[in-house]
Every structure is written in structure tokens, then in C-alpha cells.
CSV table of C-alpha atoms and ligand atoms in Angstrom, one decimal:
chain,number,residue,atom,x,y,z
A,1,UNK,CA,92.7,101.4,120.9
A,2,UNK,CA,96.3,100.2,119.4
A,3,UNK,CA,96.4,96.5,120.4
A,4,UNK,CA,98.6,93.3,119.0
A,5,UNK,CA,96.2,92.8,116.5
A,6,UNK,CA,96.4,96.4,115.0
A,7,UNK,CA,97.3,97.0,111.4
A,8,UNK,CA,100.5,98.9,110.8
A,9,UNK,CA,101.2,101.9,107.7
A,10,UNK,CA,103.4,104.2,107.8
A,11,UNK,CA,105.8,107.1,105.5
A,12,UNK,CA,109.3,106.4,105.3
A,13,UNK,CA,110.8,110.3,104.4
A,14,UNK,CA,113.5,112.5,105.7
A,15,UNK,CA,113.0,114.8,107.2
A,16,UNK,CA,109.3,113.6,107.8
A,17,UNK,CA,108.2,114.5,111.1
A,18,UNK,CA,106.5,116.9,109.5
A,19,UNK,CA,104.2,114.9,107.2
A,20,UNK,CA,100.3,115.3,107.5
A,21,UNK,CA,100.0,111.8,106.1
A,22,UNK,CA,99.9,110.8,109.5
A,23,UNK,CA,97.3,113.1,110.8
A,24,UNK,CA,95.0,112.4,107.2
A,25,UNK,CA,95.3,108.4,107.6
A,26,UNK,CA,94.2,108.4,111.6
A,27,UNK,CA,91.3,110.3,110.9
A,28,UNK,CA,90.0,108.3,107.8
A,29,UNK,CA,91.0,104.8,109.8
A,30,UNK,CA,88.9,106.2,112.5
A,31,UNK,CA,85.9,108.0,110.8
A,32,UNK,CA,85.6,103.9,108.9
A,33,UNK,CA,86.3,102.4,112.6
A,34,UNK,CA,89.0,100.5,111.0
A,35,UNK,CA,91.9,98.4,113.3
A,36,UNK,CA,94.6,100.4,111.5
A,37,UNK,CA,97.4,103.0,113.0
A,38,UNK,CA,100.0,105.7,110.6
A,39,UNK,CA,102.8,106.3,111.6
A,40,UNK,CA,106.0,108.9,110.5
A,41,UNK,CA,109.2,106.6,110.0
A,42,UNK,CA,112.5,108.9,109.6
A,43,UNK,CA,114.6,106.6,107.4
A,44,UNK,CA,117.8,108.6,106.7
A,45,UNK,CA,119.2,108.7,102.9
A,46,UNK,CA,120.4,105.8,101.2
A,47,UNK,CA,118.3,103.5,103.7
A,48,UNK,CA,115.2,103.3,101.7
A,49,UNK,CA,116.0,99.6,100.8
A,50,UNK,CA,116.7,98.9,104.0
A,51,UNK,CA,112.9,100.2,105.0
A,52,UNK,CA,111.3,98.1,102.3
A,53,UNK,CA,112.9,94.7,104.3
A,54,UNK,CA,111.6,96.2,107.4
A,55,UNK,CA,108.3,96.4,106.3
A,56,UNK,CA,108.6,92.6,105.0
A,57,UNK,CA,110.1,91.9,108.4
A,58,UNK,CA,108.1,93.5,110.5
A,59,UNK,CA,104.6,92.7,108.3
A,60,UNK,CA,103.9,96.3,108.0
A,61,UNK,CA,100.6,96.5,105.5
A,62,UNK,CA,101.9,99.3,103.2
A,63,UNK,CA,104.3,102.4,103.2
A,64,UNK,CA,104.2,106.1,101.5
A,65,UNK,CA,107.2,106.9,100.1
A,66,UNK,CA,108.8,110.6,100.0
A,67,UNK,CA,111.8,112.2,99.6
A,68,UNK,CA,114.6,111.3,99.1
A,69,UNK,CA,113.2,107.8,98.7
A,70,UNK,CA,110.8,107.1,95.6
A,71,UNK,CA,113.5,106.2,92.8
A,72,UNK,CA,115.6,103.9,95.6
A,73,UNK,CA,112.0,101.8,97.0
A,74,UNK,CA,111.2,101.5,93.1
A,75,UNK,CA,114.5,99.4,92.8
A,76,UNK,CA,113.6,97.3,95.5
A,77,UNK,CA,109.8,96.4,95.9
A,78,UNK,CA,109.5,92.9,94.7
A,79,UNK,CA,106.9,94.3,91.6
A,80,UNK,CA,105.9,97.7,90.2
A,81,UNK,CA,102.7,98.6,88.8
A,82,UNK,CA,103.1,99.8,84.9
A,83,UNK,CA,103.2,103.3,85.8
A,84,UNK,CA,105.8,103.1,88.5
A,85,UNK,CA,108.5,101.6,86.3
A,86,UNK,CA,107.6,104.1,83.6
A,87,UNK,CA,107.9,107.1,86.3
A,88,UNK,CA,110.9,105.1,88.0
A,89,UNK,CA,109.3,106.4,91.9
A,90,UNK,CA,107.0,105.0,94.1
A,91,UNK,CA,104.8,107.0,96.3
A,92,UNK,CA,102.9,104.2,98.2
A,93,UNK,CA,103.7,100.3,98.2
A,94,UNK,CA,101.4,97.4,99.3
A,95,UNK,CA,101.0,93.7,99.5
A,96,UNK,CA,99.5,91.4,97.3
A,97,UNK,CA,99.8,88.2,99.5
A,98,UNK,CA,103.6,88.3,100.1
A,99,UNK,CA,104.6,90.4,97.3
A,100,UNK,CA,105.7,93.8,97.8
A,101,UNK,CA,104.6,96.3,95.1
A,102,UNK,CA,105.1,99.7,94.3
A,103,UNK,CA,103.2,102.4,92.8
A,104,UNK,CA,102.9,106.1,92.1
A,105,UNK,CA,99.5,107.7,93.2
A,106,UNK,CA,100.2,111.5,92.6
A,107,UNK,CA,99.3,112.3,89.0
A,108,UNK,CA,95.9,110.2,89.4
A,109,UNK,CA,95.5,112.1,92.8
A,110,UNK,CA,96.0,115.3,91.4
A,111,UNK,CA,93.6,115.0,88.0
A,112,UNK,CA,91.0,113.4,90.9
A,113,UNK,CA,91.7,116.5,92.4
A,114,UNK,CA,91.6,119.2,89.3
A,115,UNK,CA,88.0,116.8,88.9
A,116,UNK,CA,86.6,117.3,91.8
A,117,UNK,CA,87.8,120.6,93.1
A,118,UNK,CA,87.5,123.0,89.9
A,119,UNK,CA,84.9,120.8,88.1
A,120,UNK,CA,88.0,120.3,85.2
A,121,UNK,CA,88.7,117.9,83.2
A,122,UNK,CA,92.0,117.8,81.2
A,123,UNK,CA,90.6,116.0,78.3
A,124,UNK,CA,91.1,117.9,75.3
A,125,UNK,CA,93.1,121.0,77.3
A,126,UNK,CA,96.8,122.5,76.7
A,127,UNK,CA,98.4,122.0,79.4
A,128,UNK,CA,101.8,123.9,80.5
A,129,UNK,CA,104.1,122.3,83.5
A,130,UNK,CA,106.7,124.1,85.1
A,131,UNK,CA,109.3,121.5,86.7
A,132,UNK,CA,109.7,118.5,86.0
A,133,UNK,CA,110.9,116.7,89.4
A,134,UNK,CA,109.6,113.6,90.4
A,135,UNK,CA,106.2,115.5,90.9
A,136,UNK,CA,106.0,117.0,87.7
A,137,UNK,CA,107.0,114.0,85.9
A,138,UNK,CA,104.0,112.3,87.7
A,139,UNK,CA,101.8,114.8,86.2
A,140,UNK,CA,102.9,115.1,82.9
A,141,UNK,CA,102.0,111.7,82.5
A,142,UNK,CA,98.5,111.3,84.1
A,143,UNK,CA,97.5,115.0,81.9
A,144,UNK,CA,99.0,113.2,79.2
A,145,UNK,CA,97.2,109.5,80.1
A,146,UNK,CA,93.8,111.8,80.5
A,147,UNK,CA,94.0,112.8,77.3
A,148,UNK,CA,95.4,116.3,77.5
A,149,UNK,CA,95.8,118.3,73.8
A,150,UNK,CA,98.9,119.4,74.6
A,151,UNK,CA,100.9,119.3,78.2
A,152,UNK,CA,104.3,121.4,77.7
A,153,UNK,CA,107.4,120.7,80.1
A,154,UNK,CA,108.9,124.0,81.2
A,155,UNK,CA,112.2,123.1,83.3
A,156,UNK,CA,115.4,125.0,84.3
A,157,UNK,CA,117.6,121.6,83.6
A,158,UNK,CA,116.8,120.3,80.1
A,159,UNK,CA,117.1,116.1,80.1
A,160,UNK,CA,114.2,116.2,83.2
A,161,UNK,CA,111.8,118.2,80.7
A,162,UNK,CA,112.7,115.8,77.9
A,163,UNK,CA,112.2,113.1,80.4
A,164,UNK,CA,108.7,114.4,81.3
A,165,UNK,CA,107.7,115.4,77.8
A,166,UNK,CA,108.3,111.8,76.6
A,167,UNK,CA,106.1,110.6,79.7
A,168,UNK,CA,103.2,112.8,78.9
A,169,UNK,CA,102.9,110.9,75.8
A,170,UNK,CA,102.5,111.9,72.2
A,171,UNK,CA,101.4,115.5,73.1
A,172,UNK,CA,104.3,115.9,75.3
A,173,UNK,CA,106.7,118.8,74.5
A,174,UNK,CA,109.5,120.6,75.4
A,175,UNK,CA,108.6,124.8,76.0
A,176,UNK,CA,109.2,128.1,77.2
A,177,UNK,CA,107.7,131.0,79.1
A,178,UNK,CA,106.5,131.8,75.4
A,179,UNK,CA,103.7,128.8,76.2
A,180,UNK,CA,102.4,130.5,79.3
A,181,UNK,CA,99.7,132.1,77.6
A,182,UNK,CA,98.4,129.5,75.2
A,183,UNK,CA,97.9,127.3,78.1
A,184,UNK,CA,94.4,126.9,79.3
A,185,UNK,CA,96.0,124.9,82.6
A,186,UNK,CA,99.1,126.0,84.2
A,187,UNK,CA,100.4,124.1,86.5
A,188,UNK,CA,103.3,125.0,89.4
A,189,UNK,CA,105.5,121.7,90.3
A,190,UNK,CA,108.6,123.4,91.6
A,191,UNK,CA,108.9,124.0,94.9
A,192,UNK,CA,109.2,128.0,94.2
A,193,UNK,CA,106.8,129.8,97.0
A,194,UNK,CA,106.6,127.2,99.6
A,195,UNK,CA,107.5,128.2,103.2
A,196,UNK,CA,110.4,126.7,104.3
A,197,UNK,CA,112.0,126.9,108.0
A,198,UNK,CA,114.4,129.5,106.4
A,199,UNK,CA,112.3,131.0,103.8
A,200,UNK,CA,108.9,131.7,105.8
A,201,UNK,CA,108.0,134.9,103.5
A,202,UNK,CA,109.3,133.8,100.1
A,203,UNK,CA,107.6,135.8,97.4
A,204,UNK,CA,109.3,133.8,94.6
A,205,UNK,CA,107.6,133.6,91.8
A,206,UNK,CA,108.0,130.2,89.0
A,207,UNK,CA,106.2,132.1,86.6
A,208,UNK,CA,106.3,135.5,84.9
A,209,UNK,CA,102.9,136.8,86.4
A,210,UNK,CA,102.2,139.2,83.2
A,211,UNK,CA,101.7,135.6,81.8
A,212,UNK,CA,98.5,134.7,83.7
A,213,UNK,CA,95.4,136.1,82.5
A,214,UNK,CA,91.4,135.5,82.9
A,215,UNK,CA,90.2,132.1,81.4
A,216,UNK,CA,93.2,129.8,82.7
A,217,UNK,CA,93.2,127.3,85.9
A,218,UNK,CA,96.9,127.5,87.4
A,219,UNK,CA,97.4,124.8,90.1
A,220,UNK,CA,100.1,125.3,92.5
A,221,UNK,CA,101.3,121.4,94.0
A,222,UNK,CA,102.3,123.4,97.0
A,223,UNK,CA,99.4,123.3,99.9
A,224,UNK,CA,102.0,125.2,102.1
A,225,UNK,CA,101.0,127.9,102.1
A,226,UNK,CA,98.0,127.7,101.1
A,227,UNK,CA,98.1,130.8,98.5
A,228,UNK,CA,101.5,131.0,97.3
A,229,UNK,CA,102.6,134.1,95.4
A,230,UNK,CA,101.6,132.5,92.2
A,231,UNK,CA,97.8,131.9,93.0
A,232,UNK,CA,97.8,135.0,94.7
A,233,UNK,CA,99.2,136.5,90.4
A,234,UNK,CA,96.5,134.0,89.0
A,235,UNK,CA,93.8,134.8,91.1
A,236,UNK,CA,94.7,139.0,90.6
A,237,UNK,CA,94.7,138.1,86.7
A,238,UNK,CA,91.2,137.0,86.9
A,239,UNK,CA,92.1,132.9,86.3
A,240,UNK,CA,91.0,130.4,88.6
A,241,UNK,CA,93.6,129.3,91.3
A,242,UNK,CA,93.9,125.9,92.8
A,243,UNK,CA,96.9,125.2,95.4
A,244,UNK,CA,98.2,121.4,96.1
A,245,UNK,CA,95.7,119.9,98.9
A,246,UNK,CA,93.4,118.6,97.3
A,247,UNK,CA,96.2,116.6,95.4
A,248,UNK,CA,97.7,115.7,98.8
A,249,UNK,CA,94.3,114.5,99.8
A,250,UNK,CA,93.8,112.4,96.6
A,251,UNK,CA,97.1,110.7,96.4
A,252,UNK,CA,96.9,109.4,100.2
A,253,UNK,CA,92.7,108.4,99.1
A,254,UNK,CA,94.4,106.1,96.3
A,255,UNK,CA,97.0,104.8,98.7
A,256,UNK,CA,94.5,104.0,101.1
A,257,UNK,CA,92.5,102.0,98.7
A,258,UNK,CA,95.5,99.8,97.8
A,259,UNK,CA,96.7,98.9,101.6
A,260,UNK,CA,92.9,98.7,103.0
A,261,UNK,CA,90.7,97.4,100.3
A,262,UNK,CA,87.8,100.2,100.9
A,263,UNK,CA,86.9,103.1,99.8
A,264,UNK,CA,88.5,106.2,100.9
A,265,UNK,CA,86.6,108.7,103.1
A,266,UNK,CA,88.0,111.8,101.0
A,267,UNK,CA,86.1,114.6,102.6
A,268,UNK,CA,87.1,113.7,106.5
A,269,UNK,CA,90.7,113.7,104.9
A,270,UNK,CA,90.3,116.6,103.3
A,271,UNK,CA,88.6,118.8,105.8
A,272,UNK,CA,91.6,117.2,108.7
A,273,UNK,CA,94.0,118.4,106.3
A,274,UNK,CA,92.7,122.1,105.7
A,275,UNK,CA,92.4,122.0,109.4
A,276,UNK,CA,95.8,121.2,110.7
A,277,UNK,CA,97.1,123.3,107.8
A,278,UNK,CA,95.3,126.3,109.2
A,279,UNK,CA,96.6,125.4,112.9
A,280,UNK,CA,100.4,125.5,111.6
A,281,UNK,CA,99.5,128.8,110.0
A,282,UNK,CA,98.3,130.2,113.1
A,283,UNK,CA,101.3,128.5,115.3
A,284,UNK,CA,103.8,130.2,112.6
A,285,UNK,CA,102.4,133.7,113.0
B,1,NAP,P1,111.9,117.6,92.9
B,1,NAP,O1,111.9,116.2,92.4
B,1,NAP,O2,113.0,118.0,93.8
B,1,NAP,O3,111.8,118.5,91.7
B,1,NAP,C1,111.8,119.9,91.8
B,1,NAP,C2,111.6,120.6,90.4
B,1,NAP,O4,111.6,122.0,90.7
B,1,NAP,C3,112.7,120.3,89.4
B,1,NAP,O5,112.1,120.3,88.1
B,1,NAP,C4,113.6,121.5,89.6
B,1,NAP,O6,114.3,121.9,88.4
B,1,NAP,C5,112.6,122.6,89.9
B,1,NAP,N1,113.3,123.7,90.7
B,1,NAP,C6,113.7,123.5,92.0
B,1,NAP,N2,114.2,124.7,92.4
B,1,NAP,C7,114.1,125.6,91.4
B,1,NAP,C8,114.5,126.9,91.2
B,1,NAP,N3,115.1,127.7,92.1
B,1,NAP,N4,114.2,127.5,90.0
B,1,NAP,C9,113.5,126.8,89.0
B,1,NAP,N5,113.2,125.5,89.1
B,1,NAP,C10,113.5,124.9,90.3
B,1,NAP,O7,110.6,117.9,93.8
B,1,NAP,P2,109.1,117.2,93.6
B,1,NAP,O8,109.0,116.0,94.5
B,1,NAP,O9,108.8,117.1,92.2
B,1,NAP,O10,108.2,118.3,94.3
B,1,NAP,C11,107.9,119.6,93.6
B,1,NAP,C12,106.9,120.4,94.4
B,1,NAP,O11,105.6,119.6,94.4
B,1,NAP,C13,107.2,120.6,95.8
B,1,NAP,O12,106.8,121.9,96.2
B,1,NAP,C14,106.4,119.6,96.6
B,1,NAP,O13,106.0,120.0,97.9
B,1,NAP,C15,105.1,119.5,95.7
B,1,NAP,N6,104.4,118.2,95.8
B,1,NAP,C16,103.1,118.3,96.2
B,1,NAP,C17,102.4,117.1,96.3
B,1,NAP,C18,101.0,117.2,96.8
B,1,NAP,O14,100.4,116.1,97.1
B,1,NAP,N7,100.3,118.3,96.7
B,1,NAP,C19,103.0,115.9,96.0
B,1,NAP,C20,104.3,115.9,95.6
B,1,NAP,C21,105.0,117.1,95.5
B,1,NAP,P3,115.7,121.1,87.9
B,1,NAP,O15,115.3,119.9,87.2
B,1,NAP,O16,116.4,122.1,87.1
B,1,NAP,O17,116.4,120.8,89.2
């Protein structure tokens, strides 16, 4: 039961009412019978600063971070963590003592996932990204940090590949569809198939599917639908497909970690999320 002495967490997004990082934190405070409550703060754009003195204020315990906020909170937390400053976003801040510090949890969260969901490792792989957003970016540095051969940036704008390239280290390049094939992990980080209120049946593809063949992982950051059009090409073209939850589920173990201090209980997250997931699918028809 919630009572004065409860701990408080919470995402600060818009729009986030949405979010399942409510709905994944509950069940792991719960399943580890910790004092703890989630909660979804809509903090409209440009307010994110203002959400990182509210959680001094109000002696919040930690915050996710999501759009449009992770490059605003990162210029405010009182300390960053090395790979926050170097991705300029923060997904997840928490306290040390007083201190206020910011971090990024999504590229560890999604090689955690890669480990433990496909059994792969990217040590030693060429890796291809396509979009370089604050989520690819993220990515192209930990495949780079976990020792990736190669991790090629493939990006309608230009400076956000560059950006990414130079962040996945000294393998990091700049490509085209031309790398598709060569690449033994492809990996999805635009938002191109995910259902949106207007877009329930897109189709769109971020990849020419002739690229895809037998003997490639292509992992979709989308969880939403669950198969998007491009795991439903991989899959078709014989390569194993991997969509975005397990990622989601990862990044918000890490975060958990930082605010609570114990171990994350990944599979009751995971199966919560997979769960609600397949409700929405069922209340969307
Ligand atoms: P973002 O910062 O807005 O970046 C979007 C990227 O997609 C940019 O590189 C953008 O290219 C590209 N893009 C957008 N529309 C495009 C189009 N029509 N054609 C070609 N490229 C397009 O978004 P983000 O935060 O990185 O998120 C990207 C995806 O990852 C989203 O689907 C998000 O839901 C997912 N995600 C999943 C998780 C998870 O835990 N599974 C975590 C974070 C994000 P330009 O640079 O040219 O604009």
C-alpha cells in the first residue's frame, strides 16, 4: 500500500500516458516487495529542466527520460555519467546523496537484450544501423563499446550518421543500402513500421527487403507492433528477427538498478510487458 513513507519514480515524456514503464516498474517493485510506486509525469516541451528541480524538490528517487526530453535533462542534471555526455541524452537520472545524475541505459539494454534473447554477441560482428536518432546513436556506440568489427550508420540526414559513426568508435562508418548485405546484424532504429494513432497499418519498410537474406539477425527497436513489416521481410528471407522489447525491458532493468540498488527481476518485467503489449493489440483490433 502507497503510504508517506513510499518511494517515488516516475517518466517525464510527452505525450506519455502511454508509456509501459509504468506498468514494467509496479510489477518488478512488487514481485521484490519493495516500498516503491511509477508513475507517468506529462511534462510539456521545453519543461524538462523544470522537471529535473521538481524531482530535487519534491525528493523524487529517480526519473526516465523520453521524448522530447533526453538532450534538455542532460543540460541540467547536476553530473552525467561518461556515456551521457558523449551521447548528449539521458534516459534515466538518479541520486547519489544529493547529486542529481544522468545517464543513458538503452545501448547497454539493447546488447543485454541481443545477449540474452538471440544468444548474440556483437563482438567481432558487422554491424549495419539504420537511423541515427537519439536511439540509434545510443546503439552505435554500445555495438561499437562491445567490440563490434564494423557498425555502419545508414541515415536520411547526413551530420546525425556522422555523429553516430564517430560514436561507435574507430569501426564507425558512414554507409549505404549497398552495406545491407555484408551485415551479419542489421538493426532498425527509425521509427518506420510502428503503429501510430494515425498510421495503425503502416507497411513501411526502412530497408530494401531484397537486402535481407538467411544468416543475418535484424533487430527492429520498435516493440509496437510486435512484428513490423521488416521482421516479417527478415524472418521470410530466412534471418533471424528480433523486435525492440526485449531492449525496452533491459533499459528500464539498468534504470532500476541505479534508483533501487538491487537487482532487477528481468523476467517479471519482461513477461508484464509482452503481456500488456498483447492486451493493446487485442483492444486495437
Ligand atoms: P529520433 O531521435 O526521432 O530519431 C529518428 C531516426 O529515424 C532519425 O535518424 C531519422 O532520420 C529517422 N527517420 C525518421 N523518419 C524517417 C523516415 N520517414 N525515413 C527515413 N528515416 C527516418 O527517434 P529515436 O528516439 O531514436 O527512436 C527511434 C525508434 O526507436 C523509435 O521507433 C522508437 O520507438 C524506438 N526506440 C525503442 C526503444 C526500446 O526500448 N525498444 C528505445 C528507444 C527508442 P533523420 O536524422 O534524417 O531525421
Amino acid at each position: 500500500m502507497v503510504s508517506g513513507h513510499t518511494k517515488v519514480v516516475g517518466v517525464i515524456g510527452s505525450p506519455v500516458r502511454h508509456s509501459l514503464s509504468p506498468t514494467i516498474h509496479n510489477a518488478a517493485f512488487e514481485a521484490l516487495q519493495l516500498d516503491w510506486v511509477f508513475t507517468a509525469f506529462e511534462v510539456a516541451p521545453g519543461r524538462g529542466d523544470a522537471a529535473v528541480e521538481a524531482m530535487r524538490t519534491l525528493g523524487l528517487e529517480g526519473l526516465n527520460v523520453t521524448m522530447p526530453h533526453k538532450a534538455a535533462v542532460a543540460r541540467t542534471v547536476d553530473r552525467l555519467t561518461p556515456l551521457a555526455e558523449a551521447l548528449g541524452a539521458v534516459n534515466c537520472v538518479f541520486r547519489d546523496g544529493e547529486t542529481l545524475v544522468g545517464d543513458n541505459t538503452d545501448g547497454a539494454g539493447f546488447v543485454a537484450a541481443l545477449r540474452e534473447e538471440v544468444a548474440v554477441d556483437p563482438a567481432g560482428l558487422r554491424c549495419v544501423v539504420v537511423g541515427a536518432g537519439g536511439a540509434g546513436r545510443a546503439v552505435a556506440q554500445a555495438l561499437g563499446h562491445a567490440g563490434a568489427a564494423e557498425v555502419v550508420i545508414i541515415n536520411r540526414s547526413p551530420e546525425p550518421a556522422q555523429l553516430a559513426a564517430v560514436l561507435a568508435g574507430g569501426h564507425g562508418r558512414v554507409g549505404t543500402a549497398a552495406d545491407i548485405p555484408a551485415g551479419e546484424l542489421v538493426v532498425n532504429a527509425t521509427p518506420l513500421g510502428m503503429v501510430t494513432a494515425r498510421d495503425i497499418h503502416s507497411s513501411r519498410l526502412p530497408v530494401d527487403a531484397t537486402l535481407l537474406h538467411n544468416g543475418q539477425v535484424v533487430a527492429d527497436l520498435i516493440y509496437h507492433p510486435a512484428t513490423t513489416p521488416l521482421l516479417e521481410a527478415a524472418r521470410a528471407a530466412g534471418a533471424v528477427a528480433v523486435n525492440g522489447v526485449g531492449m525496452l525491458v533491459h533499459q528500464a532493468a539498468l534504470a532500476f538498478e541505479r534508483w533501487t540498488g538491487s537487482a532487477a527481476p528481468t523476467q517479471v518485467m519482461a513477461d508484464i510487458v509482452r503481456s500488456e503489449l498483447e492486451r493493446r493489440a487485442r483492444a486495437a483490433g
